[in-house]
């Protein structure tokens, strides 16, 4: 249907044979392949511990639970993110408080806005590295230290993203990565937590599997006969088929992200011809995974008509994101949000995401920019 889709996955014979290998060995859930993926991911990100989970939403919930969040607590989070970030906070009974983003050039949470949201109920800050572009972690950690707050990094977009040579997700107390189908490395559904804290690691392992002190694998290996349940835990385990895909995908991540960054540079270059268009994250500090390519339409352009025009030319676009504080299920959660979020409101109304995936060609980018120019022509607007 699409000449150029929004995204596409790099999946091939290696993943198929990895899954086949798991099926032939007949151990299907949280076994040695999962341990391999965790070890490889910890090594890749330079974190002490990695815990693989069923998806990043479960991982964010575990992160909130491991930090002891509960009813009456507040967690500062951006509204310009996927709803899972804020949902995970609410699962614990804690309340998300939405902070504004930096500006039209930097769609990440603003340290200044974070500080303005802090009160005696604030327990944590959940940052989101939009498209893998780093939040201002040095400043955010400094604020957190000063106010004794924990820091969770929603690093769903950020596999293969660094700031000051430190992988994103390893700056705060816990980082959470997503391996959902449209992310830079995928297992279909899947996710990973990273932490340097031994005590948080132990807690996360308990939360992942019913709060039980031994795993099926330990009992199978004759390491344990029984178990105690020491926490109210969940079943957020990953299976071996997904872990096997993950090992292969992690091996391809750097090369694929490099290609995403090349395509991003090409986009930025071609978009110089359209000075009325805002191109966020140009020259942003650190090295991004370039998960998606957002642009902001000029004020007054009808976004739906623009996206329809792109569709008519065979090009799929998307919106990242409809802001969370406007959703029906969030109307009562943070009633003061609207007045506090002028930049989010402005950006969210104008943002359009253009296609970006490693197998795109340079000619695809040129064709997309031609289509953008065509869609912006006044006579083309309905
Ligand atoms: C994809 C995504 C999630 C959720 O990840 P799942 O693995 O699908 O649960 C959370 N936060 C952000 C910013 C995301 O993009």
mmCIF file of C-alpha atoms and ligand atoms in Angstrom:
data_model
loop_
_atom_site.group_PDB
_atom_site.id
_atom_site.type_symbol
_atom_site.label_atom_id
_atom_site.label_comp_id
_atom_site.label_asym_id
_atom_site.label_seq_id
_atom_site.Cartn_x
_atom_site.Cartn_y
_atom_site.Cartn_z
ATOM 1 C CA UNK A 1 0.000 0.000 0.000
ATOM 2 C CA UNK A 2 2.796 2.492 0.876
ATOM 3 C CA UNK A 3 5.553 3.409 -1.561
ATOM 4 C CA UNK A 4 7.582 4.350 1.527
ATOM 5 C CA UNK A 5 6.289 3.097 4.900
ATOM 6 C CA UNK A 6 6.970 4.892 8.174
ATOM 7 C CA UNK A 7 9.276 2.128 9.375
ATOM 8 C CA UNK A 8 10.413 -1.355 8.458
ATOM 9 C CA UNK A 9 12.258 -4.090 10.338
ATOM 10 C CA UNK A 10 15.529 -5.735 9.447
ATOM 11 C CA UNK A 11 14.680 -9.384 9.992
ATOM 12 C CA UNK A 12 16.258 -12.291 8.147
ATOM 13 C CA UNK A 13 17.632 -15.809 8.035
ATOM 14 C CA UNK A 14 19.750 -15.329 11.170
ATOM 15 C CA UNK A 15 16.733 -14.569 13.370
ATOM 16 C CA UNK A 16 14.800 -17.479 11.856
ATOM 17 C CA UNK A 17 17.586 -19.942 12.551
ATOM 18 C CA UNK A 18 18.098 -18.571 16.083
ATOM 19 C CA UNK A 19 14.420 -19.207 16.864
ATOM 20 C CA UNK A 20 14.619 -22.647 15.258
ATOM 21 C CA UNK A 21 17.578 -23.476 17.468
ATOM 22 C CA UNK A 22 15.561 -22.612 20.578
ATOM 23 C CA UNK A 23 12.620 -24.738 19.445
ATOM 24 C CA UNK A 24 14.915 -27.676 18.730
ATOM 25 C CA UNK A 25 16.522 -27.441 22.182
ATOM 26 C CA UNK A 26 13.008 -27.462 23.747
ATOM 27 C CA UNK A 27 13.573 -24.898 26.549
ATOM 28 C CA UNK A 28 11.130 -22.120 25.791
ATOM 29 C CA UNK A 29 11.149 -19.546 28.569
ATOM 30 C CA UNK A 30 13.754 -17.576 30.516
ATOM 31 C CA UNK A 31 16.712 -19.880 30.133
ATOM 32 C CA UNK A 32 20.242 -19.638 28.891
ATOM 33 C CA UNK A 33 19.457 -17.607 25.774
ATOM 34 C CA UNK A 34 17.764 -14.975 27.943
ATOM 35 C CA UNK A 35 20.880 -14.924 30.139
ATOM 36 C CA UNK A 36 23.021 -14.516 27.003
ATOM 37 C CA UNK A 37 20.909 -11.567 25.850
ATOM 38 C CA UNK A 38 21.098 -9.954 29.292
ATOM 39 C CA UNK A 39 24.865 -10.380 29.470
ATOM 40 C CA UNK A 40 25.315 -8.997 25.947
ATOM 41 C CA UNK A 41 23.044 -6.023 26.628
ATOM 42 C CA UNK A 42 24.743 -5.197 29.945
ATOM 43 C CA UNK A 43 28.103 -5.318 28.171
ATOM 44 C CA UNK A 44 26.843 -3.205 25.257
ATOM 45 C CA UNK A 45 25.407 -0.463 27.470
ATOM 46 C CA UNK A 46 28.167 -0.662 30.072
ATOM 47 C CA UNK A 47 25.727 -1.304 32.904
ATOM 48 C CA UNK A 48 26.307 -3.725 35.746
ATOM 49 C CA UNK A 49 22.976 -5.567 35.447
ATOM 50 C CA UNK A 50 20.382 -6.164 32.728
ATOM 51 C CA UNK A 51 16.965 -7.786 33.215
ATOM 52 C CA UNK A 52 14.993 -8.914 30.150
ATOM 53 C CA UNK A 53 11.217 -8.555 30.308
ATOM 54 C CA UNK A 54 8.071 -9.135 28.298
ATOM 55 C CA UNK A 55 7.836 -5.501 27.135
ATOM 56 C CA UNK A 56 9.013 -2.034 28.138
ATOM 57 C CA UNK A 57 5.675 -1.095 29.675
ATOM 58 C CA UNK A 58 6.075 -3.973 32.147
ATOM 59 C CA UNK A 59 9.671 -2.851 32.613
ATOM 60 C CA UNK A 60 8.622 0.713 33.450
ATOM 61 C CA UNK A 61 6.060 -0.650 35.908
ATOM 62 C CA UNK A 62 8.759 -2.809 37.529
ATOM 63 C CA UNK A 63 11.078 0.196 37.719
ATOM 64 C CA UNK A 64 8.388 2.237 39.496
ATOM 65 C CA UNK A 65 7.580 -0.662 41.842
ATOM 66 C CA UNK A 66 11.250 -1.392 42.587
ATOM 67 C CA UNK A 67 11.752 2.234 43.623
ATOM 68 C CA UNK A 68 8.849 1.820 46.067
ATOM 69 C CA UNK A 69 6.437 4.271 44.467
ATOM 70 C CA UNK A 70 2.887 4.157 45.814
ATOM 71 C CA UNK A 71 -0.321 6.155 46.232
ATOM 72 C CA UNK A 72 0.353 9.719 47.321
ATOM 73 C CA UNK A 73 3.674 9.904 45.455
ATOM 74 C CA UNK A 74 4.206 12.128 42.433
ATOM 75 C CA UNK A 75 6.477 11.400 39.479
ATOM 76 C CA UNK A 76 7.495 14.093 37.005
ATOM 77 C CA UNK A 77 7.258 12.935 33.367
ATOM 78 C CA UNK A 78 6.815 14.610 29.963
ATOM 79 C CA UNK A 79 3.382 14.635 28.325
ATOM 80 C CA UNK A 80 4.965 14.425 24.843
ATOM 81 C CA UNK A 81 5.649 10.681 25.021
ATOM 82 C CA UNK A 82 3.910 7.362 24.515
ATOM 83 C CA UNK A 83 1.138 6.800 27.059
ATOM 84 C CA UNK A 84 2.979 3.776 28.522
ATOM 85 C CA UNK A 85 5.399 6.091 30.359
ATOM 86 C CA UNK A 86 2.632 7.662 32.440
ATOM 87 C CA UNK A 87 0.516 4.494 32.663
ATOM 88 C CA UNK A 88 3.410 2.672 34.344
ATOM 89 C CA UNK A 89 3.516 5.329 37.062
ATOM 90 C CA UNK A 90 -0.240 5.010 37.650
ATOM 91 C CA UNK A 91 -0.062 1.190 37.993
ATOM 92 C CA UNK A 92 1.687 1.766 41.346
ATOM 93 C CA UNK A 93 -0.942 4.250 42.549
ATOM 94 C CA UNK A 94 1.497 7.147 42.154
ATOM 95 C CA UNK A 95 0.486 10.194 40.145
ATOM 96 C CA UNK A 96 2.235 11.470 36.995
ATOM 97 C CA UNK A 97 2.856 15.227 36.947
ATOM 98 C CA UNK A 98 3.538 16.482 33.440
ATOM 99 C CA UNK A 99 6.464 18.825 32.816
ATOM 100 C CA UNK A 100 6.965 20.855 29.628
ATOM 101 C CA UNK A 101 9.612 20.156 26.984
ATOM 102 C CA UNK A 102 12.630 22.388 26.281
ATOM 103 C CA UNK A 103 11.515 23.952 23.009
ATOM 104 C CA UNK A 104 10.838 23.505 19.300
ATOM 105 C CA UNK A 105 14.429 22.402 18.677
ATOM 106 C CA UNK A 106 14.638 20.063 21.690
ATOM 107 C CA UNK A 107 11.538 17.963 22.333
ATOM 108 C CA UNK A 108 12.890 16.476 25.574
ATOM 109 C CA UNK A 109 11.713 17.304 29.099
ATOM 110 C CA UNK A 110 13.022 20.644 30.360
ATOM 111 C CA UNK A 111 15.169 20.597 33.541
ATOM 112 C CA UNK A 112 13.748 24.003 34.475
ATOM 113 C CA UNK A 113 10.188 22.715 34.060
ATOM 114 C CA UNK A 114 11.063 19.644 36.158
ATOM 115 C CA UNK A 115 12.291 21.852 38.978
ATOM 116 C CA UNK A 116 9.084 23.924 38.885
ATOM 117 C CA UNK A 117 6.995 20.738 39.386
ATOM 118 C CA UNK A 118 8.819 19.542 42.515
ATOM 119 C CA UNK A 119 6.906 19.607 45.798
ATOM 120 C CA UNK A 120 6.865 17.560 49.027
ATOM 121 C CA UNK A 121 5.078 14.636 47.270
ATOM 122 C CA UNK A 122 7.602 14.309 44.434
ATOM 123 C CA UNK A 123 9.539 11.025 44.596
ATOM 124 C CA UNK A 124 10.960 10.497 41.122
ATOM 125 C CA UNK A 125 11.600 11.891 37.649
ATOM 126 C CA UNK A 126 10.905 9.744 34.597
ATOM 127 C CA UNK A 127 12.716 11.132 31.573
ATOM 128 C CA UNK A 128 12.113 9.991 27.982
ATOM 129 C CA UNK A 129 14.906 10.269 25.411
ATOM 130 C CA UNK A 130 12.808 11.310 22.416
ATOM 131 C CA UNK A 131 13.966 9.425 19.291
ATOM 132 C CA UNK A 132 17.139 8.502 21.186
ATOM 133 C CA UNK A 133 18.268 12.137 21.586
ATOM 134 C CA UNK A 134 19.617 12.594 25.094
ATOM 135 C CA UNK A 135 17.795 14.508 27.789
ATOM 136 C CA UNK A 136 20.052 16.894 29.718
ATOM 137 C CA UNK A 137 21.100 14.153 32.152
ATOM 138 C CA UNK A 138 23.865 16.065 33.978
ATOM 139 C CA UNK A 139 21.401 18.798 34.973
ATOM 140 C CA UNK A 140 18.550 16.386 35.676
ATOM 141 C CA UNK A 141 20.754 14.226 37.932
ATOM 142 C CA UNK A 142 21.911 17.351 39.747
ATOM 143 C CA UNK A 143 18.273 18.378 40.371
ATOM 144 C CA UNK A 144 17.431 14.841 41.506
ATOM 145 C CA UNK A 145 20.363 14.793 43.951
ATOM 146 C CA UNK A 146 19.441 18.168 45.380
ATOM 147 C CA UNK A 147 15.828 17.083 46.014
ATOM 148 C CA UNK A 148 16.566 13.433 46.869
ATOM 149 C CA UNK A 149 14.573 12.072 43.899
ATOM 150 C CA UNK A 150 15.019 8.792 42.014
ATOM 151 C CA UNK A 151 15.496 8.877 38.227
ATOM 152 C CA UNK A 152 13.938 6.406 35.764
ATOM 153 C CA UNK A 153 14.943 6.648 32.111
ATOM 154 C CA UNK A 154 12.364 5.584 29.553
ATOM 155 C CA UNK A 155 14.991 4.569 27.006
ATOM 156 C CA UNK A 156 12.467 2.833 24.725
ATOM 157 C CA UNK A 157 13.897 4.742 21.731
ATOM 158 C CA UNK A 158 17.467 4.808 22.923
ATOM 159 C CA UNK A 159 19.173 1.450 22.267
ATOM 160 C CA UNK A 160 22.513 2.562 20.807
ATOM 161 C CA UNK A 161 22.360 6.169 22.104
ATOM 162 C CA UNK A 162 25.112 7.861 24.091
ATOM 163 C CA UNK A 163 25.766 11.127 25.870
ATOM 164 C CA UNK A 164 29.316 11.933 26.955
ATOM 165 C CA UNK A 165 30.246 8.322 26.046
ATOM 166 C CA UNK A 166 27.746 6.995 28.576
ATOM 167 C CA UNK A 167 24.872 4.933 27.180
ATOM 168 C CA UNK A 168 21.419 6.422 27.733
ATOM 169 C CA UNK A 169 19.469 4.433 30.305
ATOM 170 C CA UNK A 170 22.573 4.078 32.495
ATOM 171 C CA UNK A 171 22.528 7.634 33.894
ATOM 172 C CA UNK A 172 19.601 7.269 36.288
ATOM 173 C CA UNK A 173 18.683 4.588 38.834
ATOM 174 C CA UNK A 174 17.001 2.334 36.259
ATOM 175 C CA UNK A 175 16.803 2.500 32.459
ATOM 176 C CA UNK A 176 14.115 0.739 30.413
ATOM 177 C CA UNK A 177 14.439 -0.270 26.742
ATOM 178 C CA UNK A 178 11.733 -1.507 24.370
ATOM 179 C CA UNK A 179 12.119 -4.238 21.767
ATOM 180 C CA UNK A 180 8.647 -3.671 20.281
ATOM 181 C CA UNK A 181 8.301 -4.257 16.534
ATOM 182 C CA UNK A 182 8.904 -0.635 15.498
ATOM 183 C CA UNK A 183 11.929 -0.023 17.735
ATOM 184 C CA UNK A 184 15.573 0.032 16.577
ATOM 185 C CA UNK A 185 16.147 -3.521 17.790
ATOM 186 C CA UNK A 186 13.112 -5.757 18.073
ATOM 187 C CA UNK A 187 11.958 -9.083 19.426
ATOM 188 C CA UNK A 188 8.298 -8.493 18.491
ATOM 189 C CA UNK A 189 7.343 -7.813 22.099
ATOM 190 C CA UNK A 190 10.153 -7.448 24.591
ATOM 191 C CA UNK A 191 12.167 -5.101 26.742
ATOM 192 C CA UNK A 192 15.192 -4.717 28.996
ATOM 193 C CA UNK A 193 15.968 -2.962 32.247
ATOM 194 C CA UNK A 194 19.456 -1.864 33.223
ATOM 195 C CA UNK A 195 20.781 -0.775 36.613
ATOM 196 C CA UNK A 196 24.101 -0.518 38.401
ATOM 197 C CA UNK A 197 22.498 -1.159 41.797
ATOM 198 C CA UNK A 198 22.761 -4.696 43.191
ATOM 199 C CA UNK A 199 19.741 -4.211 45.457
ATOM 200 C CA UNK A 200 17.530 -2.833 42.657
ATOM 201 C CA UNK A 201 18.674 -5.703 40.444
ATOM 202 C CA UNK A 202 17.610 -8.266 43.051
ATOM 203 C CA UNK A 203 14.273 -6.537 43.469
ATOM 204 C CA UNK A 204 13.690 -6.406 39.694
ATOM 205 C CA UNK A 205 14.389 -10.145 39.374
ATOM 206 C CA UNK A 206 11.798 -10.854 42.074
ATOM 207 C CA UNK A 207 9.207 -8.516 40.555
ATOM 208 C CA UNK A 208 9.645 -10.152 37.139
ATOM 209 C CA UNK A 209 8.647 -13.600 38.339
ATOM 210 C CA UNK A 210 5.969 -13.576 41.074
ATOM 211 C CA UNK A 211 8.366 -12.541 43.837
ATOM 212 C CA UNK A 212 9.670 -16.128 43.879
ATOM 213 C CA UNK A 213 13.124 -16.899 45.229
ATOM 214 C CA UNK A 214 13.900 -19.581 42.632
ATOM 215 C CA UNK A 215 13.239 -19.934 38.908
ATOM 216 C CA UNK A 216 11.950 -22.955 36.983
ATOM 217 C CA UNK A 217 15.395 -23.145 35.373
ATOM 218 C CA UNK A 218 17.118 -23.400 38.799
ATOM 219 C CA UNK A 219 14.806 -26.235 39.808
ATOM 220 C CA UNK A 220 15.291 -27.984 36.469
ATOM 221 C CA UNK A 221 19.032 -27.819 36.980
ATOM 222 C CA UNK A 222 18.638 -29.317 40.434
ATOM 223 C CA UNK A 223 19.721 -26.094 42.171
ATOM 224 C CA UNK A 224 16.511 -25.732 44.178
ATOM 225 C CA UNK A 225 13.624 -27.899 45.375
ATOM 226 C CA UNK A 226 11.206 -25.262 46.515
ATOM 227 C CA UNK A 227 10.822 -21.514 46.818
ATOM 228 C CA UNK A 228 9.525 -18.731 48.980
ATOM 229 C CA UNK A 229 7.520 -15.726 47.747
ATOM 230 C CA UNK A 230 8.999 -12.594 49.273
ATOM 231 C CA UNK A 231 7.359 -9.812 47.225
ATOM 232 C CA UNK A 232 4.104 -9.148 45.429
ATOM 233 C CA UNK A 233 5.548 -9.912 41.994
ATOM 234 C CA UNK A 234 4.252 -10.253 38.449
ATOM 235 C CA UNK A 235 4.795 -12.460 35.447
ATOM 236 C CA UNK A 236 6.785 -10.127 33.216
ATOM 237 C CA UNK A 237 9.174 -12.777 31.867
ATOM 238 C CA UNK A 238 10.469 -12.935 28.301
ATOM 239 C CA UNK A 239 10.651 -16.211 26.380
ATOM 240 C CA UNK A 240 13.663 -17.846 24.770
ATOM 241 C CA UNK A 241 12.424 -17.408 21.187
ATOM 242 C CA UNK A 242 12.299 -13.652 21.663
ATOM 243 C CA UNK A 243 15.613 -13.595 23.522
ATOM 244 C CA UNK A 244 17.183 -15.467 20.585
ATOM 245 C CA UNK A 245 15.894 -12.843 18.141
ATOM 246 C CA UNK A 246 17.214 -10.167 20.501
ATOM 247 C CA UNK A 247 20.754 -11.561 20.480
ATOM 248 C CA UNK A 248 20.834 -11.364 16.664
ATOM 249 C CA UNK A 249 19.217 -7.921 16.592
ATOM 250 C CA UNK A 250 21.671 -6.503 19.131
ATOM 251 C CA UNK A 251 24.501 -7.648 16.855
ATOM 252 C CA UNK A 252 23.031 -5.595 13.987
ATOM 253 C CA UNK A 253 22.143 -2.525 16.069
ATOM 254 C CA UNK A 254 25.260 -0.376 15.566
ATOM 255 C CA UNK A 255 25.302 -0.835 11.814
ATOM 256 C CA UNK A 256 21.577 -0.124 11.486
ATOM 257 C CA UNK A 257 21.763 2.930 13.756
ATOM 258 C CA UNK A 258 24.704 4.249 11.742
ATOM 259 C CA UNK A 259 22.562 4.049 8.613
ATOM 260 C CA UNK A 260 19.699 5.811 10.458
ATOM 261 C CA UNK A 261 22.100 8.623 11.383
ATOM 262 C CA UNK A 262 23.283 8.931 7.745
ATOM 263 C CA UNK A 263 19.677 9.177 6.558
ATOM 264 C CA UNK A 264 18.971 11.721 9.302
ATOM 265 C CA UNK A 265 21.914 13.859 8.138
ATOM 266 C CA UNK A 266 20.578 13.658 4.593
ATOM 267 C CA UNK A 267 17.120 14.718 5.780
ATOM 268 C CA UNK A 268 18.603 17.648 7.698
ATOM 269 C CA UNK A 269 20.569 18.738 4.673
ATOM 270 C CA UNK A 270 17.612 18.586 2.264
ATOM 271 C CA UNK A 271 15.332 20.296 4.784
ATOM 272 C CA UNK A 272 17.614 23.362 4.672
ATOM 273 C CA UNK A 273 15.720 24.154 1.444
ATOM 274 C CA UNK A 274 12.598 24.593 3.584
ATOM 275 C CA UNK A 275 13.525 27.226 6.189
ATOM 276 C CA UNK A 276 9.873 27.519 7.273
ATOM 277 C CA UNK A 277 10.075 23.941 8.593
ATOM 278 C CA UNK A 278 11.434 23.357 12.110
ATOM 279 C CA UNK A 279 13.823 20.406 12.320
ATOM 280 C CA UNK A 280 14.254 19.366 15.981
ATOM 281 C CA UNK A 281 17.478 17.936 17.419
ATOM 282 C CA UNK A 282 19.768 19.340 14.729
ATOM 283 C CA UNK A 283 23.259 19.282 16.272
ATOM 284 C CA UNK A 284 21.940 17.771 19.520
ATOM 285 C CA UNK A 285 24.633 16.691 22.035
ATOM 286 C CA UNK A 286 25.626 13.024 22.130
ATOM 287 C CA UNK A 287 25.038 10.243 19.618
ATOM 288 C CA UNK A 288 21.413 9.313 18.951
ATOM 289 C CA UNK A 289 19.948 6.006 17.794
ATOM 290 C CA UNK A 290 17.923 8.190 15.371
ATOM 291 C CA UNK A 291 14.810 6.172 16.126
ATOM 292 C CA UNK A 292 12.420 8.516 14.275
ATOM 293 C CA UNK A 293 12.600 11.759 12.260
ATOM 294 C CA UNK A 294 10.241 14.436 13.599
ATOM 295 C CA UNK A 295 9.621 17.771 11.851
ATOM 296 C CA UNK A 296 7.389 20.677 12.898
ATOM 297 C CA UNK A 297 5.142 22.124 10.206
ATOM 298 C CA UNK A 298 5.013 25.906 9.880
ATOM 299 C CA UNK A 299 2.327 27.482 12.065
ATOM 300 C CA UNK A 300 -1.052 27.583 10.346
ATOM 301 C CA UNK A 301 -0.488 24.583 8.056
ATOM 302 C CA UNK A 302 -3.351 22.070 8.259
ATOM 303 C CA UNK A 303 -1.584 18.931 9.523
ATOM 304 C CA UNK A 304 -4.301 16.469 8.521
ATOM 305 C CA UNK A 305 -4.347 17.883 4.975
ATOM 306 C CA UNK A 306 -0.538 17.675 4.868
ATOM 307 C CA UNK A 307 -0.539 14.042 5.969
ATOM 308 C CA UNK A 308 -3.308 13.268 3.437
ATOM 309 C CA UNK A 309 -1.150 14.825 0.712
ATOM 310 C CA UNK A 310 1.806 12.669 1.777
ATOM 311 C CA UNK A 311 -0.436 9.605 1.759
ATOM 312 C CA UNK A 312 -1.652 10.451 -1.744
ATOM 313 C CA UNK A 313 2.025 10.348 -2.782
ATOM 314 C CA UNK A 314 2.461 6.926 -1.174
ATOM 315 C CA UNK A 315 4.358 8.124 1.894
ATOM 316 C CA UNK A 316 3.323 7.123 5.376
ATOM 317 C CA UNK A 317 3.697 9.679 8.168
ATOM 318 C CA UNK A 318 2.774 9.667 11.835
ATOM 319 C CA UNK A 319 2.448 11.896 14.912
ATOM 320 C CA UNK A 320 4.748 11.586 17.951
ATOM 321 C CA UNK A 321 2.837 12.199 20.124
ATOM 322 C CA UNK A 322 -0.720 13.181 20.927
ATOM 323 C CA UNK A 323 0.124 14.599 24.388
ATOM 324 C CA UNK A 324 -0.911 12.349 27.272
ATOM 325 C CA UNK A 325 -2.538 15.024 29.422
ATOM 326 C CA UNK A 326 -5.249 15.488 26.755
ATOM 327 C CA UNK A 327 -6.395 11.842 26.700
ATOM 328 C CA UNK A 328 -9.814 11.103 28.187
ATOM 329 C CA UNK A 329 -8.313 8.678 30.714
ATOM 330 C CA UNK A 330 -5.946 11.450 31.882
ATOM 331 C CA UNK A 331 -8.342 14.396 32.201
ATOM 332 C CA UNK A 332 -8.565 14.136 36.004
ATOM 333 C CA UNK A 333 -5.022 12.881 36.609
ATOM 334 C CA UNK A 334 -3.170 16.208 36.353
ATOM 335 C CA UNK A 335 -5.804 18.937 36.007
ATOM 336 C CA UNK A 336 -3.207 21.736 36.068
ATOM 337 C CA UNK A 337 -1.287 20.293 33.117
ATOM 338 C CA UNK A 338 -2.681 22.392 30.258
ATOM 339 C CA UNK A 339 -1.499 25.740 31.667
ATOM 340 C CA UNK A 340 1.896 24.263 32.503
ATOM 341 C CA UNK A 341 2.620 22.900 29.001
ATOM 342 C CA UNK A 342 2.647 25.715 26.406
ATOM 343 C CA UNK A 343 5.605 24.315 24.418
ATOM 344 C CA UNK A 344 4.224 20.761 24.430
ATOM 345 C CA UNK A 345 0.855 22.075 23.209
ATOM 346 C CA UNK A 346 2.465 24.085 20.391
ATOM 347 C CA UNK A 347 4.780 21.263 19.280
ATOM 348 C CA UNK A 348 2.184 18.506 19.569
ATOM 349 C CA UNK A 349 -0.110 20.390 17.169
ATOM 350 C CA UNK A 350 2.576 20.765 14.480
ATOM 351 C CA UNK A 351 4.706 17.607 14.705
ATOM 352 C CA UNK A 352 4.811 15.128 11.840
ATOM 353 C CA UNK A 353 7.095 12.080 11.755
ATOM 354 C CA UNK A 354 8.676 11.213 8.403
ATOM 355 C CA UNK A 355 9.748 7.656 7.422
ATOM 356 C CA UNK A 356 13.062 6.393 8.800
ATOM 357 C CA UNK A 357 14.457 2.864 8.749
ATOM 358 C CA UNK A 358 17.865 1.392 7.881
ATOM 359 C CA UNK A 359 16.909 -0.082 4.512
ATOM 360 C CA UNK A 360 15.632 3.240 3.168
ATOM 361 C CA UNK A 361 17.676 4.572 0.257
ATOM 362 C CA UNK A 362 19.059 8.076 -0.201
ATOM 363 C CA UNK A 363 16.642 8.376 -3.129
ATOM 364 C CA UNK A 364 13.768 7.607 -0.757
ATOM 365 C CA UNK A 365 14.743 10.613 1.376
ATOM 366 C CA UNK A 366 14.900 12.832 -1.713
ATOM 367 C CA UNK A 367 11.484 11.561 -2.820
ATOM 368 C CA UNK A 368 10.053 12.244 0.653
ATOM 369 C CA UNK A 369 11.357 15.812 0.705
ATOM 370 C CA UNK A 370 9.967 16.388 -2.808
ATOM 371 C CA UNK A 371 6.639 15.102 -1.510
ATOM 372 C CA UNK A 372 6.850 17.427 1.502
ATOM 373 C CA UNK A 373 7.470 20.422 -0.787
ATOM 374 C CA UNK A 374 4.556 19.348 -2.978
ATOM 375 C CA UNK A 375 2.269 18.872 0.043
ATOM 376 C CA UNK A 376 3.165 22.334 1.373
ATOM 377 C CA UNK A 377 2.262 24.185 -1.848
ATOM 378 C CA UNK A 378 -0.672 26.458 -0.966
ATOM 379 C CA UNK A 379 -2.819 25.368 -3.924
ATOM 380 C CA UNK A 380 -2.458 21.787 -2.701
ATOM 381 C CA UNK A 381 -3.945 22.564 0.696
ATOM 382 C CA UNK A 382 -7.590 21.775 1.164
HETATM 383 C C1 LIG B 1 7.391 1.832 22.670
HETATM 384 C C2 LIG B 1 7.442 2.717 23.874
HETATM 385 C C3 LIG B 1 7.108 2.255 25.158
HETATM 386 C C4 LIG B 1 6.491 0.912 25.403
HETATM 387 O O1 LIG B 1 7.233 -0.135 24.949
HETATM 388 P P1 LIG B 1 6.574 -1.596 24.854
HETATM 389 O O2 LIG B 1 7.767 -2.477 24.744
HETATM 390 O O3 LIG B 1 5.720 -1.605 23.618
HETATM 391 O O4 LIG B 1 5.785 -1.831 26.091
HETATM 392 C C5 LIG B 1 7.300 3.098 26.238
HETATM 393 N N1 LIG B 1 7.743 4.359 26.070
HETATM 394 C C6 LIG B 1 8.041 4.855 24.860
HETATM 395 C C7 LIG B 1 8.556 6.255 24.750
HETATM 396 C C8 LIG B 1 7.884 4.060 23.723
HETATM 397 O O5 LIG B 1 8.151 4.564 22.509
#
